[in-house]
Every structure is written in C-alpha cells, then in structure tokens.
XYZ file of N, CA and C in Angstrom:
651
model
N -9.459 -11.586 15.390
C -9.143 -12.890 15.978
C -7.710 -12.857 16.517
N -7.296 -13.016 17.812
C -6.332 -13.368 18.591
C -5.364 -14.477 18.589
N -4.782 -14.756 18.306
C -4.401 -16.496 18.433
C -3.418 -16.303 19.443
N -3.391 -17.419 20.485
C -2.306 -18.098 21.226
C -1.172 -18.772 20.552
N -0.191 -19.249 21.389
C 1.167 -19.654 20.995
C 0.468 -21.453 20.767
N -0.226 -21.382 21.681
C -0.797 -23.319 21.040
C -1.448 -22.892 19.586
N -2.188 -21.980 19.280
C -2.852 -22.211 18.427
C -1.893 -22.191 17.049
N -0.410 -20.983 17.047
C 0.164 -20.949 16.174
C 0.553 -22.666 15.825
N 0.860 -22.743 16.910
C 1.659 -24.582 16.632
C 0.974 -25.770 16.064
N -0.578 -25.731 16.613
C -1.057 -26.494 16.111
C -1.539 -26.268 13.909
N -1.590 -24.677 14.004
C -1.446 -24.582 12.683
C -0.458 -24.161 11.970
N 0.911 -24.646 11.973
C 2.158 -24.633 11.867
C 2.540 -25.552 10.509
N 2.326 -25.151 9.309
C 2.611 -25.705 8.225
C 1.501 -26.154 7.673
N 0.409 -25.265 7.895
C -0.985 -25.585 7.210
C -1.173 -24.270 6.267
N -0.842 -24.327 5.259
C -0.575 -23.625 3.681
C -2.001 -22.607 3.838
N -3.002 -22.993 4.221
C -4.177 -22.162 4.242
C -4.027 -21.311 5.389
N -3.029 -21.417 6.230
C -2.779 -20.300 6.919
C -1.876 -19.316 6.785
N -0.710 -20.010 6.337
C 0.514 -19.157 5.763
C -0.054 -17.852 5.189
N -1.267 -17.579 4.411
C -1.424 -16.709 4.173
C -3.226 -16.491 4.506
N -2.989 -16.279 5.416
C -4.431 -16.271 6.232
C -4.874 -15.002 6.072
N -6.155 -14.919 5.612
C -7.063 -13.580 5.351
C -7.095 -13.000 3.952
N -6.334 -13.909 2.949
C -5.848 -13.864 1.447
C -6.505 -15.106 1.147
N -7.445 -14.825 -0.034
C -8.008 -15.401 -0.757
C -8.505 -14.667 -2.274
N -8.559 -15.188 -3.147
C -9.132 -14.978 -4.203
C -10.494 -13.984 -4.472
N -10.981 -13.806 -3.489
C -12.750 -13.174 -3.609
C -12.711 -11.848 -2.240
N -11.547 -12.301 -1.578
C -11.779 -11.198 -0.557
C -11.157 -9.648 -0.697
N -11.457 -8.454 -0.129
C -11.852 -7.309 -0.844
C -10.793 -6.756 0.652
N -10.621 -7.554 1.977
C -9.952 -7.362 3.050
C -8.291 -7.435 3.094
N -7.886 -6.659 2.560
C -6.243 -7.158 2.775
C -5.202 -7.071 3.941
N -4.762 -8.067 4.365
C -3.683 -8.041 5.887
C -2.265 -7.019 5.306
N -1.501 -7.552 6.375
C -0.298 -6.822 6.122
C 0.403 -7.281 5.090
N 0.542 -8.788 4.731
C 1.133 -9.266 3.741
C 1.120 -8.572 2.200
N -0.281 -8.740 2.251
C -1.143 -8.229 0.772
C -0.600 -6.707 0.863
N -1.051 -5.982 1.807
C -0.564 -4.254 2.076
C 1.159 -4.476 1.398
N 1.882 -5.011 2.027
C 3.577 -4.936 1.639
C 3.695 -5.419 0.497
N 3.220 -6.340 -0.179
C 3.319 -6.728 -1.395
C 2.599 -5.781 -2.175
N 1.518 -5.219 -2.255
C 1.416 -4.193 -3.586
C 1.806 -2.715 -3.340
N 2.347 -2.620 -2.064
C 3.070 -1.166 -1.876
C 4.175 -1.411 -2.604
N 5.087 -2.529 -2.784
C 6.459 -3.268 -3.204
C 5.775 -2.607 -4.918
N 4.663 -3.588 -5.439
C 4.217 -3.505 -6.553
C 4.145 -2.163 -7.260
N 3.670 -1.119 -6.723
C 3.455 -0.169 -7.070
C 4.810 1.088 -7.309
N 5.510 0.322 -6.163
C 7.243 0.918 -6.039
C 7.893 0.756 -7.416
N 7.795 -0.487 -7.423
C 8.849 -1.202 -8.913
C 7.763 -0.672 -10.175
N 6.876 -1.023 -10.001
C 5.880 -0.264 -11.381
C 6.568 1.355 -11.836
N 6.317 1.828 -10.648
C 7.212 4.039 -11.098
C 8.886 3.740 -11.137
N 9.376 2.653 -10.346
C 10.891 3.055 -10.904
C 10.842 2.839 -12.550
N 10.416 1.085 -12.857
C 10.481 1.050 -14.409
C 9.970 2.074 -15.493
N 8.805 2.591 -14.589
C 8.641 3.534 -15.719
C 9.646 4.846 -15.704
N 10.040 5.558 -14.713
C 11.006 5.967 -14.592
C 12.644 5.798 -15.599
N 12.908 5.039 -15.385
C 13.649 4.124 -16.375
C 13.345 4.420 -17.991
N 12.198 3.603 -18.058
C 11.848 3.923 -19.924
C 11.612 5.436 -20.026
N 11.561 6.027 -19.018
C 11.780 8.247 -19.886
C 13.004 8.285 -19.822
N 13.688 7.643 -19.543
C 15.297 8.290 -19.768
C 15.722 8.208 -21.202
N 16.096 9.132 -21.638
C 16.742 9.535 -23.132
C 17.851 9.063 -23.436
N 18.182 8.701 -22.060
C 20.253 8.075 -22.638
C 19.859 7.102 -22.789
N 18.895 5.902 -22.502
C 18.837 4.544 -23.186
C 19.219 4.420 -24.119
N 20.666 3.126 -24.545
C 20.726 3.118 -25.720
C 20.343 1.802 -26.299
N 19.999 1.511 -27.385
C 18.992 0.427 -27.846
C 20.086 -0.862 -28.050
N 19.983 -1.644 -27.495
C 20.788 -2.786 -27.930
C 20.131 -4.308 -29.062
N 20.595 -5.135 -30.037
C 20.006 -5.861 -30.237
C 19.366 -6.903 -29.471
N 18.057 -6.644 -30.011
C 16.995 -7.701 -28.839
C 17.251 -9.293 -29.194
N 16.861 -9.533 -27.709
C 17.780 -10.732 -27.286
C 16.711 -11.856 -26.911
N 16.562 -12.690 -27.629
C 15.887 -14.157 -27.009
C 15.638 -14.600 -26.015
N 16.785 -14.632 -25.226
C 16.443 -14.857 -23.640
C 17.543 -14.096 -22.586
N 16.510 -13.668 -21.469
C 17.087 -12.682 -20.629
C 17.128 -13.858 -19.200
N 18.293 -14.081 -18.679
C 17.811 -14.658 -17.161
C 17.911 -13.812 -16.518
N 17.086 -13.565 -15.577
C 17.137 -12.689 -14.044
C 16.916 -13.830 -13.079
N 17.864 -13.261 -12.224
C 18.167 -13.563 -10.856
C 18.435 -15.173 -10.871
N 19.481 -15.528 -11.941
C 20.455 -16.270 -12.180
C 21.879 -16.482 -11.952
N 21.975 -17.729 -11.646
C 23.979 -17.690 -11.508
C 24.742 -17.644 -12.677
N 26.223 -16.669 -12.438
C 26.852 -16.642 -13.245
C 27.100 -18.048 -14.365
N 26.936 -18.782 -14.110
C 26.876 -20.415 -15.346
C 26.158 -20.811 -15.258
N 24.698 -20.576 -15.483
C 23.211 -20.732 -15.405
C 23.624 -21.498 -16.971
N 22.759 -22.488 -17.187
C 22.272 -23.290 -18.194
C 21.926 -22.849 -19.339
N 20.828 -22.354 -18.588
C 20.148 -22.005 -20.028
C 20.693 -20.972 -20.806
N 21.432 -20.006 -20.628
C 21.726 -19.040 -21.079
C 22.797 -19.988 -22.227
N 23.698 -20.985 -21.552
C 25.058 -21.606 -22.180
C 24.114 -22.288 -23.473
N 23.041 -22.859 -23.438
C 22.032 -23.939 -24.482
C 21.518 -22.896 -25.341
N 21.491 -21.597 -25.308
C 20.584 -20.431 -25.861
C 21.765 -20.158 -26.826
N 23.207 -20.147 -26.325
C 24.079 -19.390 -27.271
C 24.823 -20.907 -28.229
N 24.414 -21.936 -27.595
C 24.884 -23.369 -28.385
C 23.650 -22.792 -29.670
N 22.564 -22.757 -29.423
C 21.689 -22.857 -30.396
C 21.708 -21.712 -30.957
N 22.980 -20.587 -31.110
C 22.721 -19.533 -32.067
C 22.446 -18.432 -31.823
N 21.527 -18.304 -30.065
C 20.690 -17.202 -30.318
C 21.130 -16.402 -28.895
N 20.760 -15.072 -28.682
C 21.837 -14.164 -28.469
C 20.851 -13.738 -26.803
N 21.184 -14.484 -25.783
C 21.088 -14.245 -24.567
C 21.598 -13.290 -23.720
N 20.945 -13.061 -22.582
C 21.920 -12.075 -21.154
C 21.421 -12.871 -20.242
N 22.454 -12.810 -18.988
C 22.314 -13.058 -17.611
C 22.063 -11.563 -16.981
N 21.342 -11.751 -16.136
C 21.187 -10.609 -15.120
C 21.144 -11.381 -13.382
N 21.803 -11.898 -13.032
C 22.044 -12.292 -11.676
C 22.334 -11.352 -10.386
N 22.935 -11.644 -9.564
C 23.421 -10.457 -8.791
C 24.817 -10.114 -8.499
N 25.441 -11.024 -9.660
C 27.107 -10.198 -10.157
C 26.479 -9.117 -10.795
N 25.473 -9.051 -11.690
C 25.023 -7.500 -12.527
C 24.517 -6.442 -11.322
N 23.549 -6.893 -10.483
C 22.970 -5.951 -9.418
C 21.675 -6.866 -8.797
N 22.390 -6.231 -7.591
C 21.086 -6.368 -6.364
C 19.780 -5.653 -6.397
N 18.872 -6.577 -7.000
C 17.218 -6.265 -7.091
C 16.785 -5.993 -5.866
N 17.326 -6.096 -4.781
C 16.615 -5.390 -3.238
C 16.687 -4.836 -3.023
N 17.954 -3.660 -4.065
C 17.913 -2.008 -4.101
C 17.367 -1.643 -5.205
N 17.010 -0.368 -5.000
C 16.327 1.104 -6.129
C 17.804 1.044 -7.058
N 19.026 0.765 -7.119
C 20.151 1.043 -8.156
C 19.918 -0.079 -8.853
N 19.873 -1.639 -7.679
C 20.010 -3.005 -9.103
C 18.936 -2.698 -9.737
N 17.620 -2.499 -9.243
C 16.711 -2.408 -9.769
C 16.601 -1.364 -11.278
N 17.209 -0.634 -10.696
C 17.257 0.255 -12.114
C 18.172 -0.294 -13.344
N 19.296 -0.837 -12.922
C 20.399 -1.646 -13.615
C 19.595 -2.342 -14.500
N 18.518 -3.554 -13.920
C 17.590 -4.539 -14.360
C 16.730 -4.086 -15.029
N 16.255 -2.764 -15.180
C 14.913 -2.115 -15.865
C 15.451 -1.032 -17.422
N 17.034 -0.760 -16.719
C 17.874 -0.005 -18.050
C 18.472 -1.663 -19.017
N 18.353 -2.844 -18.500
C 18.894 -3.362 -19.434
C 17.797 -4.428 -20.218
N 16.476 -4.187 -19.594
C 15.254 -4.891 -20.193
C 14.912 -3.713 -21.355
N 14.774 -2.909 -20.876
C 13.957 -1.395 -22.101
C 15.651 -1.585 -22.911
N 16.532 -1.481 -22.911
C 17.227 -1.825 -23.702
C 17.744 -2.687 -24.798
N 17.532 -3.972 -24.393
C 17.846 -5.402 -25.213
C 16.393 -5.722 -26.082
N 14.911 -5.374 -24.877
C 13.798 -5.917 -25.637
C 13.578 -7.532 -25.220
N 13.616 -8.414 -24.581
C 14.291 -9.821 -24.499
C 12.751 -10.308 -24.769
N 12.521 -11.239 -25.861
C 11.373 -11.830 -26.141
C 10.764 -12.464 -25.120
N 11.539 -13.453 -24.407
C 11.951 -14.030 -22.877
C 12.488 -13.655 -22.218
N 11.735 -13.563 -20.928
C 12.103 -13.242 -19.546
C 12.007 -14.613 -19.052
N 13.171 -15.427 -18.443
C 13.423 -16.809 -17.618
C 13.380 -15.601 -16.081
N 12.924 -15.750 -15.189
C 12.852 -15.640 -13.524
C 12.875 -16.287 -12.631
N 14.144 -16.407 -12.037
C 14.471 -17.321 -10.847
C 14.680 -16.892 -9.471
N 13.089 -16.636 -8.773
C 13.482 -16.468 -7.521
C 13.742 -17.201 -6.520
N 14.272 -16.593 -5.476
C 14.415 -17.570 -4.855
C 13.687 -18.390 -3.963
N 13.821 -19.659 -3.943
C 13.001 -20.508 -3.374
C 12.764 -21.012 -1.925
N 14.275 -20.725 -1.269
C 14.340 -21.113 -0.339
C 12.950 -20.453 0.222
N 12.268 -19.912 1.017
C 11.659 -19.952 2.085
C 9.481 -20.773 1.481
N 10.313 -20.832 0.094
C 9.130 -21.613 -0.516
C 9.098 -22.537 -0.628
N 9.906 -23.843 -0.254
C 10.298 -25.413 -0.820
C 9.511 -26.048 0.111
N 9.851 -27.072 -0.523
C 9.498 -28.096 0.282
C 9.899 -28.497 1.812
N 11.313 -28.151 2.106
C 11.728 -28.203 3.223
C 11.519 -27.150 3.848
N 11.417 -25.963 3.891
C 10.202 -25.187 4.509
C 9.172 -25.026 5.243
N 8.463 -25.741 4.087
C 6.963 -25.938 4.291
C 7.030 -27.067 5.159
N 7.744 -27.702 5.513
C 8.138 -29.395 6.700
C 8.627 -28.371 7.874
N 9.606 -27.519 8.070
C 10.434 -26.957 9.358
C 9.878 -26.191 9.802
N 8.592 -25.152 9.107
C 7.808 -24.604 9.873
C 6.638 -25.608 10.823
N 6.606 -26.511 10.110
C 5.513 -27.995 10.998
C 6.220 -27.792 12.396
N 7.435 -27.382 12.658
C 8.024 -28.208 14.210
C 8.144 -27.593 15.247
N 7.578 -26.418 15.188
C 7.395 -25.134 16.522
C 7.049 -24.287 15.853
N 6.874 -23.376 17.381
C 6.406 -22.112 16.942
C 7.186 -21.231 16.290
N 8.165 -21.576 17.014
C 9.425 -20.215 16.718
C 9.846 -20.399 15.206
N 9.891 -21.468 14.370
C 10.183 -22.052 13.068
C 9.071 -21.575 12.716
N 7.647 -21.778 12.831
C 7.094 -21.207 12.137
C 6.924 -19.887 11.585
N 7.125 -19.325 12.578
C 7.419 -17.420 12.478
C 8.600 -17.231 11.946
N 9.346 -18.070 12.045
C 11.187 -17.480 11.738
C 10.786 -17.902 9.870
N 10.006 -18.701 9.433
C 9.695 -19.051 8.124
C 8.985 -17.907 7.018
N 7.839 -17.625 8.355
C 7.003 -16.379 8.260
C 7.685 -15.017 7.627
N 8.839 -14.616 8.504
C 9.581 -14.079 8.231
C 10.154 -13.801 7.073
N 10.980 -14.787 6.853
C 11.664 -15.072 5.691
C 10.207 -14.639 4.881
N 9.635 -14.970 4.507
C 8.543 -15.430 3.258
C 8.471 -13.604 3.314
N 7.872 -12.983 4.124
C 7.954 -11.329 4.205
C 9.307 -10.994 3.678
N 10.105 -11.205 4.085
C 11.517 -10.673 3.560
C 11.806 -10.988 2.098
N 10.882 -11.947 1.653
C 11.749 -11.674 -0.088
C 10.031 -11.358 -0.466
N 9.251 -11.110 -0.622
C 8.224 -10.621 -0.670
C 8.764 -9.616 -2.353
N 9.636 -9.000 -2.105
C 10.222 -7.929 -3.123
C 10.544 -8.864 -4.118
N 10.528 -10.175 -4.157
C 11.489 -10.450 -5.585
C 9.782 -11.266 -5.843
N 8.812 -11.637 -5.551
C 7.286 -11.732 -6.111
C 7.299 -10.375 -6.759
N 6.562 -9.172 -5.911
C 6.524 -8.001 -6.473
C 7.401 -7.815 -7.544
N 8.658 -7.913 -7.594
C 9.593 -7.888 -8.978
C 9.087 -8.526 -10.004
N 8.783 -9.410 -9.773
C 8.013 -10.633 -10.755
C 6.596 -10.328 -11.265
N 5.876 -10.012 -10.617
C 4.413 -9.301 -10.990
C 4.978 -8.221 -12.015
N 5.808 -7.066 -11.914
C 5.951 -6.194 -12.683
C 6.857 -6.774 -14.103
N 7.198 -7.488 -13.938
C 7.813 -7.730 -14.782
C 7.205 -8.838 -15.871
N 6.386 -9.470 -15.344
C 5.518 -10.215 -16.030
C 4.490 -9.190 -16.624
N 3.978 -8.516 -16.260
C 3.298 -7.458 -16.545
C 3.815 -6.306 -17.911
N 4.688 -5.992 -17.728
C 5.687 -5.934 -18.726
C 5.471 -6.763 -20.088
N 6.003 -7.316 -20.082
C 6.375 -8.916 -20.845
C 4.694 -8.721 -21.600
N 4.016 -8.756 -20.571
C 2.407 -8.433 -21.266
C 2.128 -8.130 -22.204
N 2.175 -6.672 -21.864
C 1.845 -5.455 -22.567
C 2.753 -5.290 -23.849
N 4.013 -6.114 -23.887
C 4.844 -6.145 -25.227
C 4.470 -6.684 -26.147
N 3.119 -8.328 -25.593
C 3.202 -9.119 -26.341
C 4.608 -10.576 -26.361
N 5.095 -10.404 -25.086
C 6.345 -11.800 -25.256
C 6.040 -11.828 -24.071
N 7.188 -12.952 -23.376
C 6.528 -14.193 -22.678
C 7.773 -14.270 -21.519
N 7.105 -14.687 -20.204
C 7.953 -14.644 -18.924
C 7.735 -15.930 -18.415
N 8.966 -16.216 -18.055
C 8.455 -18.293 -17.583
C 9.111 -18.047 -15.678
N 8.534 -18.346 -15.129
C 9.184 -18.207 -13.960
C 9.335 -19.793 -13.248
N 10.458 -19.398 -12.857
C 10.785 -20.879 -12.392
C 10.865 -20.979 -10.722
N 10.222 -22.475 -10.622
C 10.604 -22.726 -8.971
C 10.490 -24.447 -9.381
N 10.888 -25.204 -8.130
C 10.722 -26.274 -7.535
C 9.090 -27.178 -7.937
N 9.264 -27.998 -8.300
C 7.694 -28.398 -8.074
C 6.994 -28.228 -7.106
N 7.327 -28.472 -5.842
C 6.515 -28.451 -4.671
C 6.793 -27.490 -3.605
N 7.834 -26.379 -4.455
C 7.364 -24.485 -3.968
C 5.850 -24.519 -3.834
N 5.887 -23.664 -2.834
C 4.340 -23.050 -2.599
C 4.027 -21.790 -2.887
N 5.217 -20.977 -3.820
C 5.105 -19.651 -3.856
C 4.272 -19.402 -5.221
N 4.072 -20.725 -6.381
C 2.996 -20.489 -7.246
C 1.536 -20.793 -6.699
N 1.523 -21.073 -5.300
C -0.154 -20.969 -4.846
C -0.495 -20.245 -4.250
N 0.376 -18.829 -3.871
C 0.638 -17.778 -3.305
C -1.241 -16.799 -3.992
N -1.710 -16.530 -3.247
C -2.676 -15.795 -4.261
C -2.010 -14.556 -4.392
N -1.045 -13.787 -3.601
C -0.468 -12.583 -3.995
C -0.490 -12.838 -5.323
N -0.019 -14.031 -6.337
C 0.343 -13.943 -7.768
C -0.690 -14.684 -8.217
N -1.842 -14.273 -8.534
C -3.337 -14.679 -8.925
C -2.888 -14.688 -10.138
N -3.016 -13.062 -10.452
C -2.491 -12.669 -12.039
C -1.297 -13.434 -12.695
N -0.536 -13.699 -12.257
C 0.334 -14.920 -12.705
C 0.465 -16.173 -12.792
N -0.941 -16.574 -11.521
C -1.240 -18.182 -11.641
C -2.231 -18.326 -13.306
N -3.101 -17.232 -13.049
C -3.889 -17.341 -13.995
C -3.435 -17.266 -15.355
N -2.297 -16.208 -15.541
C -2.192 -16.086 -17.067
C -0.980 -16.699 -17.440
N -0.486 -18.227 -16.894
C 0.493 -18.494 -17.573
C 0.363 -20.193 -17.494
N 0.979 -21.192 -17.745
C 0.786 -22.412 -18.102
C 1.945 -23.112 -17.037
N 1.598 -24.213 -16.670
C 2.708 -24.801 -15.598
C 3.054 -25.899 -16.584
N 4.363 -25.855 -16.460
C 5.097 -26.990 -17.200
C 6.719 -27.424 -16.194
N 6.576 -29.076 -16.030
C 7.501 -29.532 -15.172
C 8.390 -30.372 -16.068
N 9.827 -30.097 -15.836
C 10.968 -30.130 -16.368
C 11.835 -31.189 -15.732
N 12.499 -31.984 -15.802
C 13.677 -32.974 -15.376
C 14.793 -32.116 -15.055
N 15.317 -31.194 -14.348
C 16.322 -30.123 -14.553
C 17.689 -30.404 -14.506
N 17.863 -31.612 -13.806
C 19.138 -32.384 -13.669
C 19.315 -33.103 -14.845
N 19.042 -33.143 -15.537
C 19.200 -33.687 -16.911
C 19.231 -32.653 -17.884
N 19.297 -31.029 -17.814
C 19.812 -30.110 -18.604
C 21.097 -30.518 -19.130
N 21.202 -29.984 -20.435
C 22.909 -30.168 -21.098
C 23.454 -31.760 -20.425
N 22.463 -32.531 -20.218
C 23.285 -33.641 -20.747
C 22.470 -34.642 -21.438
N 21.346 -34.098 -22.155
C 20.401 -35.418 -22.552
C 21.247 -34.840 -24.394
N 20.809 -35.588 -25.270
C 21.320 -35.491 -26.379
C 20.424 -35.976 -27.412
N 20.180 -35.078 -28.849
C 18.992 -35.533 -29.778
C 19.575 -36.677 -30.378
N 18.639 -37.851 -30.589
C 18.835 -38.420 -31.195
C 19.405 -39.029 -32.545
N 18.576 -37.715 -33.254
C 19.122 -37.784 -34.560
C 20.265 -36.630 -34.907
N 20.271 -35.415 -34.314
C 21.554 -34.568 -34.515
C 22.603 -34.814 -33.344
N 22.400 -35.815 -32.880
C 23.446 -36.332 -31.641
C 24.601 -34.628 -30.716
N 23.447 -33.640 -31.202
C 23.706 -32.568 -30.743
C 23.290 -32.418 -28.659
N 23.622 -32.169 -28.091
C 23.550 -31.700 -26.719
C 22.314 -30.686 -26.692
N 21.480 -30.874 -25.620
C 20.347 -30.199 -25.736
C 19.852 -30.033 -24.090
C-alpha cells in the first residue's frame, strides 16, 4: 500500500497508525518492529557480555535502582529518608545510546542486584502534546515519526531490562505520563502484559505528610 501526502494528513495523529502493520496477532513485521528487536537482541549479548566478566565486584544489593533519572530525582531522596540504600543511574553516570553507557548500566545492575528497577524514559515524543502536533501536518507528523524511531533504543533498553528483573524474580516499574502512548506501543506487549498500571499524583511527591508519624512521604 502506497500512501499520498493527503492521505498521511488526513491520518495524522490516529494512534492506530502510528504504528501501522503492528498488531498483537500479526506474524508480518515493518521496519519499526525490524529496529526494535535488532536494538533488543543488541542489548540482550552486551548484558550478557557484562555478567562473564570476572572483575565484577559485588556490591551490597540495593532496593531501588533509578535509570535514566535526574541527578535529584525523588525517589531515590524518599528511599534513603526511609533507610534503605538506593542508586541513581541517569546520564551524569552514562549515556544508554552508547555500547560504553550501556555497559556502565549493565556492570552496575549485575553488581548492586537492585530488587527495583524505577525506568524513566523519555517521554517526550510519547505525550500528550505529541500525539496533538503530529494532528497539524504532514511534515509534524513525520518529524514525530521520527523522533518515536530515534529513541526506539531506550524501549528496547527497557524490554531487556525488564526481562532481567524477570528471571531474578524482582520487579521493574516503568514510568511515563498518563496519557503517553508509549505503554500502548505493542512493541512492549510483553510489558503491557506482565505488569500492573498504577497512577500516581507526582506533584505531590515529598510534600504530602503521614498523618500519624507527621513524617514526609
């Protein structure tokens, strides 16, 4: 099937196209699906790569790990109020869009052990305002398109790493926006399916307070 420049426009922020020829039951994969599990299969041999190395040295395992967090990320500050012994991995530690951060990120998971994996990718080309600016031409729509291909690698990061988390037996929460579209992504079937959606007040982190231990929470 061919499409014209009217036809892109008229389906220009219609979610069932964004990823057109991807569905749940189909056995046909486009280019999208092709780049995303070539990505998948990449990060799968570096990590394992990673866990044969002998110089790993074992650190105490850690409660919660953030990836691809800012240096004064929240949760990490509420994790060490409550006692318990966190890492940040953002991209002051290393850039996950290279084979080095990537390894950085895979020597300090087989290392710590982190019961929790928190994952924060990024959202921009998944939000809500997005999904509205590709509605308004063609050229927005493709320039969106784009983008959505270009971080493609930090899904794939996320598949493996949830995958991971699996096979340990502990638990990966990945975070976006409510009305991201990157959890209806079927690229992440396996992740829609095996995990639970739970929506949060986030602007009200570290400043709501318990009642009865009038502690910060």
């Amino acid at each position: 099937l061919v499409r014209g420049p009217m036809d892109y426009l008229c389906l220009a922020g219609d979610i069932d196209q964004d990823f057109e020829s991807i569905n749940f039951h189909s056995n046909q994969m486009n280019h999208r699906q092709k780049k995303f599990q070539s990505l998948v299969n990449q990060f799968t041999k570096e990590m394992h790569e990673v866990s044969s190395k002998p110089s790993i040295r074992s650190e105490p395992m850690v409660q919660v790990m953030e990836v691809l967090c800012g240096p004064q990320s929240e949760l990490t500050k509420q994790v060490n109020n409550m006692g318990y012994r966190p890492v940040r991995f953002g991209y002051q530690e290393g850039d996950v869009s290279t084979k080095e951060g990537r390894e950085r990120l895979f020597t300090k998971i087989h290392a710590c052990n982190p019961k929790h994996i928190w994952y924060s990718p990024t959202c921009g080309p998944w939000c809500a305002w997005s999904h509205l600016n590709e509605s308004k031409s063609e050229a927005s729509f493709q320039r969106i398109q784009g983008l959505r291909d270009e971080n493609l690698y930090q899904l794939a990061l996320g598949l493996v790493l949830y995958r991971h988390q699996v096979r340990r037996g502990c638990h990966m929460h990945w975070e976006q926006p409510a009305k991201s579209i990157m959890l209806r992504t079927p690229l992440l079937k396996e992740v829609i399916q095996g995990t639970q959606v739970t929506e949060f007040d986030m602007c009200r982190v570290g400043l709501m307070r318990d009642p009865d231990r009038k502690s910060v929470v």
